[in-house]
JSON list of C-alpha atoms in Angstrom, two decimals:
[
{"chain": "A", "resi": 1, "resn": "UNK", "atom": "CA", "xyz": [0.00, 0.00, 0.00]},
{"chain": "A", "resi": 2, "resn": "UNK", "atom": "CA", "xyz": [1.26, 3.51, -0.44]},
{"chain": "A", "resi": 3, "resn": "UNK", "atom": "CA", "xyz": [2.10, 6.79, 0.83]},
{"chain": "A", "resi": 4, "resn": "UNK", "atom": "CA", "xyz": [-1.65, 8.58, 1.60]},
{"chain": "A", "resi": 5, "resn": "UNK", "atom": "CA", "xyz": [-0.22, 11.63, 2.37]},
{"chain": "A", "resi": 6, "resn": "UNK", "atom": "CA", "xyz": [-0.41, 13.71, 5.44]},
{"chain": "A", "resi": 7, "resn": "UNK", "atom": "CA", "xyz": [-3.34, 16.58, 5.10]},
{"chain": "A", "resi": 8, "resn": "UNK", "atom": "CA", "xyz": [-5.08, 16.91, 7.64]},
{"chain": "A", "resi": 9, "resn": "UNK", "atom": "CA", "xyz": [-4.21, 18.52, 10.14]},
{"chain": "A", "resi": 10, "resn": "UNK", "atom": "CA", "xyz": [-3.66, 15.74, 13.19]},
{"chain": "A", "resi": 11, "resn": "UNK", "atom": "CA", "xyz": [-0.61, 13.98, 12.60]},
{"chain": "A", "resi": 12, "resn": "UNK", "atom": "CA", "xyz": [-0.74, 11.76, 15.58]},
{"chain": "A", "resi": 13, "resn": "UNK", "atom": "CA", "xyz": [-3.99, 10.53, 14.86]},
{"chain": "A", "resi": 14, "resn": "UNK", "atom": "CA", "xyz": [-2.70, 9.73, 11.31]},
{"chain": "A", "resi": 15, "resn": "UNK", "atom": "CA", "xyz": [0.64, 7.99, 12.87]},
{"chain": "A", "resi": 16, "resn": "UNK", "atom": "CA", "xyz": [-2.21, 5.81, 14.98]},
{"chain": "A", "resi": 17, "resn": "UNK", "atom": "CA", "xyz": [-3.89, 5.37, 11.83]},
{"chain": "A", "resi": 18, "resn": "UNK", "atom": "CA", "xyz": [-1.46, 3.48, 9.46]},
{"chain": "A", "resi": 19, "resn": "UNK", "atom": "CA", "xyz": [0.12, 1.75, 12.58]},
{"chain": "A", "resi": 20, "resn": "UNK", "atom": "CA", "xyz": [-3.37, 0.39, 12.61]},
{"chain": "A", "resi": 21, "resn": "UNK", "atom": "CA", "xyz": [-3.02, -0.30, 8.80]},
{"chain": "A", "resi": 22, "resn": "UNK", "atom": "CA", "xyz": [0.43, -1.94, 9.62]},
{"chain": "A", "resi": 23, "resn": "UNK", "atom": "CA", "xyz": [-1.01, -4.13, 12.20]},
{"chain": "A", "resi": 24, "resn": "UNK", "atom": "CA", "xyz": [-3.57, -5.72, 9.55]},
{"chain": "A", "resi": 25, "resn": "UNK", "atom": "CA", "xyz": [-0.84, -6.25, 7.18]},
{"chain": "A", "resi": 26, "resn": "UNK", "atom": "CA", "xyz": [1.66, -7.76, 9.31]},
{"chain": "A", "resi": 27, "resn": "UNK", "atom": "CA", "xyz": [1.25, -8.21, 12.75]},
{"chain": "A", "resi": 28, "resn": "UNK", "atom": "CA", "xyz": [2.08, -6.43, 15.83]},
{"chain": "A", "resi": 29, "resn": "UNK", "atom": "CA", "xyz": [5.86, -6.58, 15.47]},
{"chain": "A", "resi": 30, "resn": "UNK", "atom": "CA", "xyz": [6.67, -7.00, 11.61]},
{"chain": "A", "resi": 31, "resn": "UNK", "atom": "CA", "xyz": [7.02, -2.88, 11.45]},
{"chain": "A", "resi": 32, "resn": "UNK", "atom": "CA", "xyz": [8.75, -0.06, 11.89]},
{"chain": "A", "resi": 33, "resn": "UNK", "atom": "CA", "xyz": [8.20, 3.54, 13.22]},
{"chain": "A", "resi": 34, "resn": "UNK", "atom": "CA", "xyz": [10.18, 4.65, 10.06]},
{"chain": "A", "resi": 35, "resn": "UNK", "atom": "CA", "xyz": [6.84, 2.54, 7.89]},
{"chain": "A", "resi": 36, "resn": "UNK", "atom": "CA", "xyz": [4.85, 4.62, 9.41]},
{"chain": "A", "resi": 37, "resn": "UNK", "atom": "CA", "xyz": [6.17, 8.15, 9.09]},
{"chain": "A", "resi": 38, "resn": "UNK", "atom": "CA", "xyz": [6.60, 7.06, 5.30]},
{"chain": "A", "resi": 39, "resn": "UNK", "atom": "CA", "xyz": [3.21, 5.90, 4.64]},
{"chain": "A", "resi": 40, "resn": "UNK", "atom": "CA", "xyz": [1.69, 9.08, 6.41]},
{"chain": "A", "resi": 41, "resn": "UNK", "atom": "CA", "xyz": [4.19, 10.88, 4.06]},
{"chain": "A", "resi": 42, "resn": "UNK", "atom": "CA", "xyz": [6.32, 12.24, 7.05]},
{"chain": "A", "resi": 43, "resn": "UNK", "atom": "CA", "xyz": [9.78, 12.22, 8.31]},
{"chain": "A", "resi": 44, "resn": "UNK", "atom": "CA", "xyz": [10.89, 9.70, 11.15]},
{"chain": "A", "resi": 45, "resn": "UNK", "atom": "CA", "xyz": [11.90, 12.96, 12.90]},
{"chain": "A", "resi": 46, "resn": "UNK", "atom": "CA", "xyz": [8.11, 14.17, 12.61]},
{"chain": "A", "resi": 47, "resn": "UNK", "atom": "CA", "xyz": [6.49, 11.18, 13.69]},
{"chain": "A", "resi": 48, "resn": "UNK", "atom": "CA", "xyz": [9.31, 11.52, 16.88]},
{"chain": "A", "resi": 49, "resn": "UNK", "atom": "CA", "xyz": [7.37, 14.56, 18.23]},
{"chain": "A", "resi": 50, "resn": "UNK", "atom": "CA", "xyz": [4.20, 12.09, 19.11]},
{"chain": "A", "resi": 51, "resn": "UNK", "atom": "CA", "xyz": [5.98, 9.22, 19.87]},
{"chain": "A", "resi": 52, "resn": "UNK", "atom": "CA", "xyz": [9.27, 9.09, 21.56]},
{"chain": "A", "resi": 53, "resn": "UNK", "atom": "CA", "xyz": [9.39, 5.58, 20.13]},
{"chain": "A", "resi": 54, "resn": "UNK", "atom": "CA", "xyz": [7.64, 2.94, 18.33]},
{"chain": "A", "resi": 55, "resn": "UNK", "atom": "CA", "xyz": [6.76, 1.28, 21.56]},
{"chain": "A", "resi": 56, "resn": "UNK", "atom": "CA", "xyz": [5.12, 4.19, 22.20]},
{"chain": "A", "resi": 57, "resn": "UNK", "atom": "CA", "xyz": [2.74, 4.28, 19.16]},
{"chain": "A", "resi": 58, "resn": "UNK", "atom": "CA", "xyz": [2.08, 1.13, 19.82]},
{"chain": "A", "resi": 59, "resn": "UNK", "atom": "CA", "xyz": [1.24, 1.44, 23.39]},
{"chain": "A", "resi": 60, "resn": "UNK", "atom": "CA", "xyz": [-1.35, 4.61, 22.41]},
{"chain": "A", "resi": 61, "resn": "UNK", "atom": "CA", "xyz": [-2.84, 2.68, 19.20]},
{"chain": "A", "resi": 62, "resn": "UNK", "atom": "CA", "xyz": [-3.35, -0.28, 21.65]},
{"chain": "A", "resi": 63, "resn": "UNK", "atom": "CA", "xyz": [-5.20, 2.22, 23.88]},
{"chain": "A", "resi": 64, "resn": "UNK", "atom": "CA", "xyz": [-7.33, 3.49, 20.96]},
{"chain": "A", "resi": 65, "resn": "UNK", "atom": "CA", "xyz": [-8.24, 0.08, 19.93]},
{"chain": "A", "resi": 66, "resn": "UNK", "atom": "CA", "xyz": [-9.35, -1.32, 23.30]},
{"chain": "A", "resi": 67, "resn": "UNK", "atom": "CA", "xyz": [-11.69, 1.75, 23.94]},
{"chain": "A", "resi": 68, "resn": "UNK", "atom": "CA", "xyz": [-12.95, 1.18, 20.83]},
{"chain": "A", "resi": 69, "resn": "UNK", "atom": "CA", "xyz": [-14.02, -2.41, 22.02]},
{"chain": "A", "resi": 70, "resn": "UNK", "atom": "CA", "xyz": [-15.28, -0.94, 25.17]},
{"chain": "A", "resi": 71, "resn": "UNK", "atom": "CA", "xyz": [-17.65, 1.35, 23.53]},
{"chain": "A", "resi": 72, "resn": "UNK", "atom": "CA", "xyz": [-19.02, -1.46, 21.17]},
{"chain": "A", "resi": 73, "resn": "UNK", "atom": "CA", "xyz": [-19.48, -3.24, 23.85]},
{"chain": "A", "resi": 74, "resn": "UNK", "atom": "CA", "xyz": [-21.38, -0.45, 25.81]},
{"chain": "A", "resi": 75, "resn": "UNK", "atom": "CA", "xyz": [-23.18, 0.03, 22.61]},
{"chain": "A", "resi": 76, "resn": "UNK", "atom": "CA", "xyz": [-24.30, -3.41, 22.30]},
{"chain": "A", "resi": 77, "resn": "UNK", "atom": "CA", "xyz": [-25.19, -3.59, 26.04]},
{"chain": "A", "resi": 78, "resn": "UNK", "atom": "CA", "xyz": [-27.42, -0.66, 25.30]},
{"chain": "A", "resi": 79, "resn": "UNK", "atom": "CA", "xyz": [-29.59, -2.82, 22.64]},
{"chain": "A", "resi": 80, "resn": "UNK", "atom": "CA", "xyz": [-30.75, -5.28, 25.31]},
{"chain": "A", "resi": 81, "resn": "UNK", "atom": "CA", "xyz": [-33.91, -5.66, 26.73]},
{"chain": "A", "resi": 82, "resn": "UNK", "atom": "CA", "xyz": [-32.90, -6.55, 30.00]},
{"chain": "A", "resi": 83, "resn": "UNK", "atom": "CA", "xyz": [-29.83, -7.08, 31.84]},
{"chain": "A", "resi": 84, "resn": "UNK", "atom": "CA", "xyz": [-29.48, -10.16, 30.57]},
{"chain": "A", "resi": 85, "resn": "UNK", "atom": "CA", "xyz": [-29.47, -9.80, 27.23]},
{"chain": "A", "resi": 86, "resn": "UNK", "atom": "CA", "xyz": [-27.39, -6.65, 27.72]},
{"chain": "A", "resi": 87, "resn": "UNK", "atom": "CA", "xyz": [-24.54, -8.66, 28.83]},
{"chain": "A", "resi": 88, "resn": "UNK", "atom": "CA", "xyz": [-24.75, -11.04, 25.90]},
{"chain": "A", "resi": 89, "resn": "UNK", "atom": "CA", "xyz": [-25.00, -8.55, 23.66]},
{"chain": "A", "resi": 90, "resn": "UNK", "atom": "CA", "xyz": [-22.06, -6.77, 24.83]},
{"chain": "A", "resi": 91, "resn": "UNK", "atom": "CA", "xyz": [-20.29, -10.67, 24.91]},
{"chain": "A", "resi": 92, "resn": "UNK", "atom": "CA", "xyz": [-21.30, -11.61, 21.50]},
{"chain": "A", "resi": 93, "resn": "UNK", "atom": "CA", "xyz": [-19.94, -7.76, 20.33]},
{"chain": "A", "resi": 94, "resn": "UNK", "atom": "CA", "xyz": [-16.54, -8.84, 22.16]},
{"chain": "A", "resi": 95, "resn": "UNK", "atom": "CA", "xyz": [-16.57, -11.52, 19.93]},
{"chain": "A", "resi": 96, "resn": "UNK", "atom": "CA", "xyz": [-17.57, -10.17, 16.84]},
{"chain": "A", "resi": 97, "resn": "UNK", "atom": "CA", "xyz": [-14.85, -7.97, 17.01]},
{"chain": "A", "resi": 98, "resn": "UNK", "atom": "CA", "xyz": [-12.23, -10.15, 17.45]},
{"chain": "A", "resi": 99, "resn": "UNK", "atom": "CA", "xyz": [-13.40, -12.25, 15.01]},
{"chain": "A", "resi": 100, "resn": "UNK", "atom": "CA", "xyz": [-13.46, -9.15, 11.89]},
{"chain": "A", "resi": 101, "resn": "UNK", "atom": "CA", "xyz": [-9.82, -7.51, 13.26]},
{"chain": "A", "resi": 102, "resn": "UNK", "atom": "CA", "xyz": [-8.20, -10.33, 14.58]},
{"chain": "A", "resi": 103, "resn": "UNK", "atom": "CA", "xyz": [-4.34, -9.04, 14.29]},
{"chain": "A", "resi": 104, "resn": "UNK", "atom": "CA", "xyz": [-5.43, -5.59, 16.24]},
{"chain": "A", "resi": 105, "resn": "UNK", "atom": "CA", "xyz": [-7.69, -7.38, 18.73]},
{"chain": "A", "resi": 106, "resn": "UNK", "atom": "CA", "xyz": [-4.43, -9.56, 19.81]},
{"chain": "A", "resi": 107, "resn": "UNK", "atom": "CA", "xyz": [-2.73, -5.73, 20.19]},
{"chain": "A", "resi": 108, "resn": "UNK", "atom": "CA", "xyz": [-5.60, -4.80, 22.20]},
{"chain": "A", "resi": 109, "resn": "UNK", "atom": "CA", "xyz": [-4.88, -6.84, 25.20]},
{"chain": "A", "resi": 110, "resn": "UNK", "atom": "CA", "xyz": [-1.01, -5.88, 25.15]},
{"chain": "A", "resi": 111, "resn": "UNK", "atom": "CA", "xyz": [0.46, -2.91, 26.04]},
{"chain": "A", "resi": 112, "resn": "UNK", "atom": "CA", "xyz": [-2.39, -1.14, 28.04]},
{"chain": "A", "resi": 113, "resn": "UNK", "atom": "CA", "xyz": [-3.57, -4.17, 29.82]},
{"chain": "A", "resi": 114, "resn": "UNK", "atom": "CA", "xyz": [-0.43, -3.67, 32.09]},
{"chain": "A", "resi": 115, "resn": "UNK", "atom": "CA", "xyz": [-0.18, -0.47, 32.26]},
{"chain": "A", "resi": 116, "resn": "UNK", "atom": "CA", "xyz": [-1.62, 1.23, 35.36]},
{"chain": "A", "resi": 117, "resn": "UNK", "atom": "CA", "xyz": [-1.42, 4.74, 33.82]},
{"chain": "A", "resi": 118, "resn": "UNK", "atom": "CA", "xyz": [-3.44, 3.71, 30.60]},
{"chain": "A", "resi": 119, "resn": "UNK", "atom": "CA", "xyz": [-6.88, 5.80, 30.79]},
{"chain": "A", "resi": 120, "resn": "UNK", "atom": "CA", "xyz": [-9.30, 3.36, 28.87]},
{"chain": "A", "resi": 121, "resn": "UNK", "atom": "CA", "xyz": [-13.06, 4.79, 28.70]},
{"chain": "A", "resi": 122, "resn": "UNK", "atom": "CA", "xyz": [-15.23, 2.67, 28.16]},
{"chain": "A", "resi": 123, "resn": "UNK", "atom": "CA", "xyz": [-12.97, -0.80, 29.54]},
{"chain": "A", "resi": 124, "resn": "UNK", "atom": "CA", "xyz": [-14.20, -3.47, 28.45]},
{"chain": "A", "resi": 125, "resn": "UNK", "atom": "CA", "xyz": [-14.22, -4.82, 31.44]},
{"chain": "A", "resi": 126, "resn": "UNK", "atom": "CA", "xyz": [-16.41, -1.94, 33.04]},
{"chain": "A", "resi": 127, "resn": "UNK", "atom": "CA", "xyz": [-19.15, -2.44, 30.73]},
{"chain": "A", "resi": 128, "resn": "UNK", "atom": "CA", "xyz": [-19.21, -6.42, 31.44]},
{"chain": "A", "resi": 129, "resn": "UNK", "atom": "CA", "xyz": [-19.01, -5.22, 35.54]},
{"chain": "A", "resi": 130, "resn": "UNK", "atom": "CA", "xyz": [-22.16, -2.73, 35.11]},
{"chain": "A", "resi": 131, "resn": "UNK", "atom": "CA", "xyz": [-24.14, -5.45, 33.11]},
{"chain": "A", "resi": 132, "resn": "UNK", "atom": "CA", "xyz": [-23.80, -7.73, 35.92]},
{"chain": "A", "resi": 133, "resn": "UNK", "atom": "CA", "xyz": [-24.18, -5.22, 38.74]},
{"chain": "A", "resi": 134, "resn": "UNK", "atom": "CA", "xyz": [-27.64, -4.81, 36.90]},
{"chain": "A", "resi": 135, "resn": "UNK", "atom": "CA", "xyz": [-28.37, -8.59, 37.00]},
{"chain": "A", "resi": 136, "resn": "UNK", "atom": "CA", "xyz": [-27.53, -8.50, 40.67]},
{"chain": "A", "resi": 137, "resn": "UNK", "atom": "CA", "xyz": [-29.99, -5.48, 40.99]},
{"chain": "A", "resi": 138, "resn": "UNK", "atom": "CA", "xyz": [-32.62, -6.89, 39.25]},
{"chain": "A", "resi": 139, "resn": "UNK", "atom": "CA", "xyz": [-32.18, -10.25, 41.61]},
{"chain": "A", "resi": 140, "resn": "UNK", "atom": "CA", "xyz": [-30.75, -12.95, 38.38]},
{"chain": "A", "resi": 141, "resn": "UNK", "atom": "CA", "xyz": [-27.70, -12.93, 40.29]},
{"chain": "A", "resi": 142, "resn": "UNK", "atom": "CA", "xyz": [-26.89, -13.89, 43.92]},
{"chain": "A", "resi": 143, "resn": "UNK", "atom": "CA", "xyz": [-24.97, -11.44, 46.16]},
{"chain": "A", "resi": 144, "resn": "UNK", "atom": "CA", "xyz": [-22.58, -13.84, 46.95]},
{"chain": "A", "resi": 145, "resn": "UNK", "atom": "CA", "xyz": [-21.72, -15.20, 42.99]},
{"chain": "A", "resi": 146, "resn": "UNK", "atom": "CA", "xyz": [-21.31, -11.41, 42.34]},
{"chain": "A", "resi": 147, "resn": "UNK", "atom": "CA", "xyz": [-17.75, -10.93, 43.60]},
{"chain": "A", "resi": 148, "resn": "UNK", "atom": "CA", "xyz": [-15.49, -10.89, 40.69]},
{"chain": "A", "resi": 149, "resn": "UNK", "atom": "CA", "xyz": [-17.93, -13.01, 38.24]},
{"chain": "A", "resi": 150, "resn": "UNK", "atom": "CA", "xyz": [-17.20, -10.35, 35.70]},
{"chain": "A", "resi": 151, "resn": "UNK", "atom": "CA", "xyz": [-13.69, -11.82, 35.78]},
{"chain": "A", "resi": 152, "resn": "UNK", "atom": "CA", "xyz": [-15.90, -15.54, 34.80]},
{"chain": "A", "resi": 153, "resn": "UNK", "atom": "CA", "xyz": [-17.49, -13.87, 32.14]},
{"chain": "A", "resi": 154, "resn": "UNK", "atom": "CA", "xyz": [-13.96, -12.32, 30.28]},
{"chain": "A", "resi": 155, "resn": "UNK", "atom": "CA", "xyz": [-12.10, -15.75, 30.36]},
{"chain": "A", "resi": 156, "resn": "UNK", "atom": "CA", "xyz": [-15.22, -17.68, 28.77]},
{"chain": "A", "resi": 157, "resn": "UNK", "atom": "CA", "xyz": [-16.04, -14.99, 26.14]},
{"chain": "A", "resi": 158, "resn": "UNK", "atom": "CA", "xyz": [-12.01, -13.85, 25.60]},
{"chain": "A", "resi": 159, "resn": "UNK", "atom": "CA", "xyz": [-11.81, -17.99, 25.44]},
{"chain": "A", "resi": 160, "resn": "UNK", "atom": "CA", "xyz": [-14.87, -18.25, 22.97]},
{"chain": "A", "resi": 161, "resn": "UNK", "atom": "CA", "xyz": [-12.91, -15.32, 20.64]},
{"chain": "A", "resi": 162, "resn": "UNK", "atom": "CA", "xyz": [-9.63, -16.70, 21.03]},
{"chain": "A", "resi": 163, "resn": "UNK", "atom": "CA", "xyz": [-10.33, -20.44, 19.90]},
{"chain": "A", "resi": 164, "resn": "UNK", "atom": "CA", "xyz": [-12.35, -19.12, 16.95]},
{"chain": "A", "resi": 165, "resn": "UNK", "atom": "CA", "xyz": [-10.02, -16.11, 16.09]},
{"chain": "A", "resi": 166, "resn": "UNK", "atom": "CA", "xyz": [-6.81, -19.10, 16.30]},
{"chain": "A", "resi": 167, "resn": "UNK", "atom": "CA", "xyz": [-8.86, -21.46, 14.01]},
{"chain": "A", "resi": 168, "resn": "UNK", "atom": "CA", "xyz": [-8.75, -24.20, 16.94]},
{"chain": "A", "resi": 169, "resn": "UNK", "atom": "CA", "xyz": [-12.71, -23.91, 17.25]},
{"chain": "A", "resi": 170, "resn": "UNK", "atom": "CA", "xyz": [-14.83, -23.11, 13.91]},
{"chain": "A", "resi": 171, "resn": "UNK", "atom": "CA", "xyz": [-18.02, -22.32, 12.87]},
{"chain": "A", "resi": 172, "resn": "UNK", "atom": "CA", "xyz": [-19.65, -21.51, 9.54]},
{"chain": "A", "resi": 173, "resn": "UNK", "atom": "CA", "xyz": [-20.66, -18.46, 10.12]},
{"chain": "A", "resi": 174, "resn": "UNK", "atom": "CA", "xyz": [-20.90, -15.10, 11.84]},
{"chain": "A", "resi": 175, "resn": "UNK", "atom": "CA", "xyz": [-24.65, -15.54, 13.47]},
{"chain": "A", "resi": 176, "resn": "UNK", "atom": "CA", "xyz": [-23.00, -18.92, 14.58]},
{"chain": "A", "resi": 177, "resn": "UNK", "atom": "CA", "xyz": [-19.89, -17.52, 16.87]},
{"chain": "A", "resi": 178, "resn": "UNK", "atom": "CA", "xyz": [-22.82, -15.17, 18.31]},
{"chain": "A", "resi": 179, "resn": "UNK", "atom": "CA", "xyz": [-24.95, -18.15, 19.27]},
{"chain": "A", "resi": 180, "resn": "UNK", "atom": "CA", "xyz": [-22.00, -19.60, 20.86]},
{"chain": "A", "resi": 181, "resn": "UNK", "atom": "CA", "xyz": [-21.28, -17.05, 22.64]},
{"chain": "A", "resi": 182, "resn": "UNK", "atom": "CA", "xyz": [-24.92, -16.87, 24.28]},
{"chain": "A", "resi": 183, "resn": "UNK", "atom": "CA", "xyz": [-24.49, -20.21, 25.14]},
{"chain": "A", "resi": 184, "resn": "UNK", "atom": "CA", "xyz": [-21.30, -19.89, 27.09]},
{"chain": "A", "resi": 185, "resn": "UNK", "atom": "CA", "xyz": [-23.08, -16.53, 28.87]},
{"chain": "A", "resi": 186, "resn": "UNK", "atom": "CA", "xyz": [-26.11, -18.31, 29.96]},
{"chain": "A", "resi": 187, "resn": "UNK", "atom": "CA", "xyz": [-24.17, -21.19, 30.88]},
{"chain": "A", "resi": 188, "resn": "UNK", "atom": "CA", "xyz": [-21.91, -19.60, 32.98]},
{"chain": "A", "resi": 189, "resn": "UNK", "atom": "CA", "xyz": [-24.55, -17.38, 34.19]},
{"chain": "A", "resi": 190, "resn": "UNK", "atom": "CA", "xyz": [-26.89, -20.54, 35.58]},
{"chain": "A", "resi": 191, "resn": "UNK", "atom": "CA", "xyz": [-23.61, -21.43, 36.95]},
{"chain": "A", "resi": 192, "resn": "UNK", "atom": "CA", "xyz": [-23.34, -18.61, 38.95]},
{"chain": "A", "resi": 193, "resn": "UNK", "atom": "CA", "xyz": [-27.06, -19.29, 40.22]},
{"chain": "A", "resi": 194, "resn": "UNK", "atom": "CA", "xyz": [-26.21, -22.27, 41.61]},
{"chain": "A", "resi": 195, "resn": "UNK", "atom": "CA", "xyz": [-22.70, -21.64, 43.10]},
{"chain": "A", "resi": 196, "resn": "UNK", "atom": "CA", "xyz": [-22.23, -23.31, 47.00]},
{"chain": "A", "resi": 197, "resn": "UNK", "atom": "CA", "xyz": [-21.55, -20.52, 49.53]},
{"chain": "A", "resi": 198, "resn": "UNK", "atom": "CA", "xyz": [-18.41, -20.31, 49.24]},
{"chain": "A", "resi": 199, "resn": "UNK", "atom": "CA", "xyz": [-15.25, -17.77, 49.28]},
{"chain": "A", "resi": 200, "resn": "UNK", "atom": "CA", "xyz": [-13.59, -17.51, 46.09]},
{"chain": "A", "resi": 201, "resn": "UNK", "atom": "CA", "xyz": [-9.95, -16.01, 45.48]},
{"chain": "A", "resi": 202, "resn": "UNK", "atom": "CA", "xyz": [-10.25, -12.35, 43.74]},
{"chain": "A", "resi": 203, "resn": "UNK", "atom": "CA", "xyz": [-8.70, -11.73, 40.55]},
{"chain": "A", "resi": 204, "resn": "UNK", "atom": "CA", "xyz": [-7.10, -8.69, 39.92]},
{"chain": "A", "resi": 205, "resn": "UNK", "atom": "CA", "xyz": [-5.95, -7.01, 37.05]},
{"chain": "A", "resi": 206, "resn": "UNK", "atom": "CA", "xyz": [-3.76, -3.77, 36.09]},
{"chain": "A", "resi": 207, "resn": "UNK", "atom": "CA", "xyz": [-7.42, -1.98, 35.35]},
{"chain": "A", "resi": 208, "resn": "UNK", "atom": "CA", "xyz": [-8.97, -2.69, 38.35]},
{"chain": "A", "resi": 209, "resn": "UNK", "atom": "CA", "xyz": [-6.14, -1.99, 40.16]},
{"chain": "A", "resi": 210, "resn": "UNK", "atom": "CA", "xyz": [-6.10, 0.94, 38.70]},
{"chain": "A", "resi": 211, "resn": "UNK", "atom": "CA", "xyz": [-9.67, 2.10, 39.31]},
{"chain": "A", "resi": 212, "resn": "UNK", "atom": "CA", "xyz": [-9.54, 1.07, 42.79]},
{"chain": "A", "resi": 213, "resn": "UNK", "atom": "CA", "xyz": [-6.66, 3.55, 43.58]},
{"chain": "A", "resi": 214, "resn": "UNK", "atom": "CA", "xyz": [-8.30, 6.29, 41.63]},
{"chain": "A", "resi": 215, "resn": "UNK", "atom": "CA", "xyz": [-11.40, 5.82, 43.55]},
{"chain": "A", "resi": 216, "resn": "UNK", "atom": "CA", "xyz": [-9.69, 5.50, 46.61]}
]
């Protein structure tokens, strides 16, 4: 693919722009800042005023991407008729996405999933954690299987994505992965219903580390 030229005005968001272009093409690592810059139609030493580094454009694309997820997601979420089905429609859109950009859905989960300074709005994982605060609310969900079940629900659905996105689970078509998908929700869902009372460990991760200091 060629140059497109740089015209408009916001360089960085161009940089972010054929990185993402880059990705598609060959993967998270088989580029260079330099690629970039050229197919913008910039210098290296242009591009270097956004990013100190092509870590660093990754880092920020990987931001970009994974809020984009998130607000899918809260879009989806926002379709349902009840909380229910707003949670698998925001798991089937999790899906769905991985399934149509599979190369930048693998950068999504890099770079800002570790990093405690990264400011994702909408996370992912906070639109999956409202949906279920909702079931709680509206009494589909115990108080005691609430505690980190949002955590339950990302490793089936990432799972689900994952095995169809890697080829090691197929299925003909698009409708299909989102049918699978609802089945692995309302299984894990009647699951929860039906959990002993018990303690469970709590999972953690960089973002809800995160959110718990800034709320703190």
């Amino acid at each position: 693919m060629g140059k497109k030229g740089y015209h408009h005005g916001d360089l960085r968001g161009a940089l972010l722009d054929a990185a993402e272009e880059l990705v598609r093409e060959r993967g998270v690592a088989g580029w260079s800042l330099r690629e970039a810059s050229a197919r913008v139609g910039v210098s290296p030493s242009a591009a270097y005023h956004h990013f100190g580094s092509r870590d660093a454009l990754v880092h920020d694309l990987s931001v970009r991407v994974l809020t984009r997820l998130g607000e899918r997601m809260a879009q989806a979420a926002a379709s349902g008729e009840d909380p229910r089905g707003s949670l698998v429609a925001a798991c089937r859109a999790y899906v769905r996405w991985t399934l149509a950009d599979p190369a930048v859905a693998r950068l999504a989960f890099a770079a800002p999933a570790r990093d405690p300074d990264a400011a994702i709005a909408p996370h992912p994982h906070d639109v999956i954690d409202a949906e279920l605060d909702r079931l709680a609310e509206a009494g589909d969900l115990g108080p005691g299987a609430r505690p980190a079940a949002e955590f339950a629900v990302w490793a089936a659905v990432h799972g689900v994505a994952t095995l169809l996105a890697d080829g090691l689970m197929r299925l003909d078509t698009e409708e299909a992965a989102g049918e699978q998908t609802e089945r692995v929700v309302e299984a894990l869902l009647t699951g929860l219903r039906q959990e002993p009372g018990r303690t469970w460990p709590t999972p953690h991760s960089t973002h809800t580390e995160r959110r718990t200091r800034d709320r703190g």
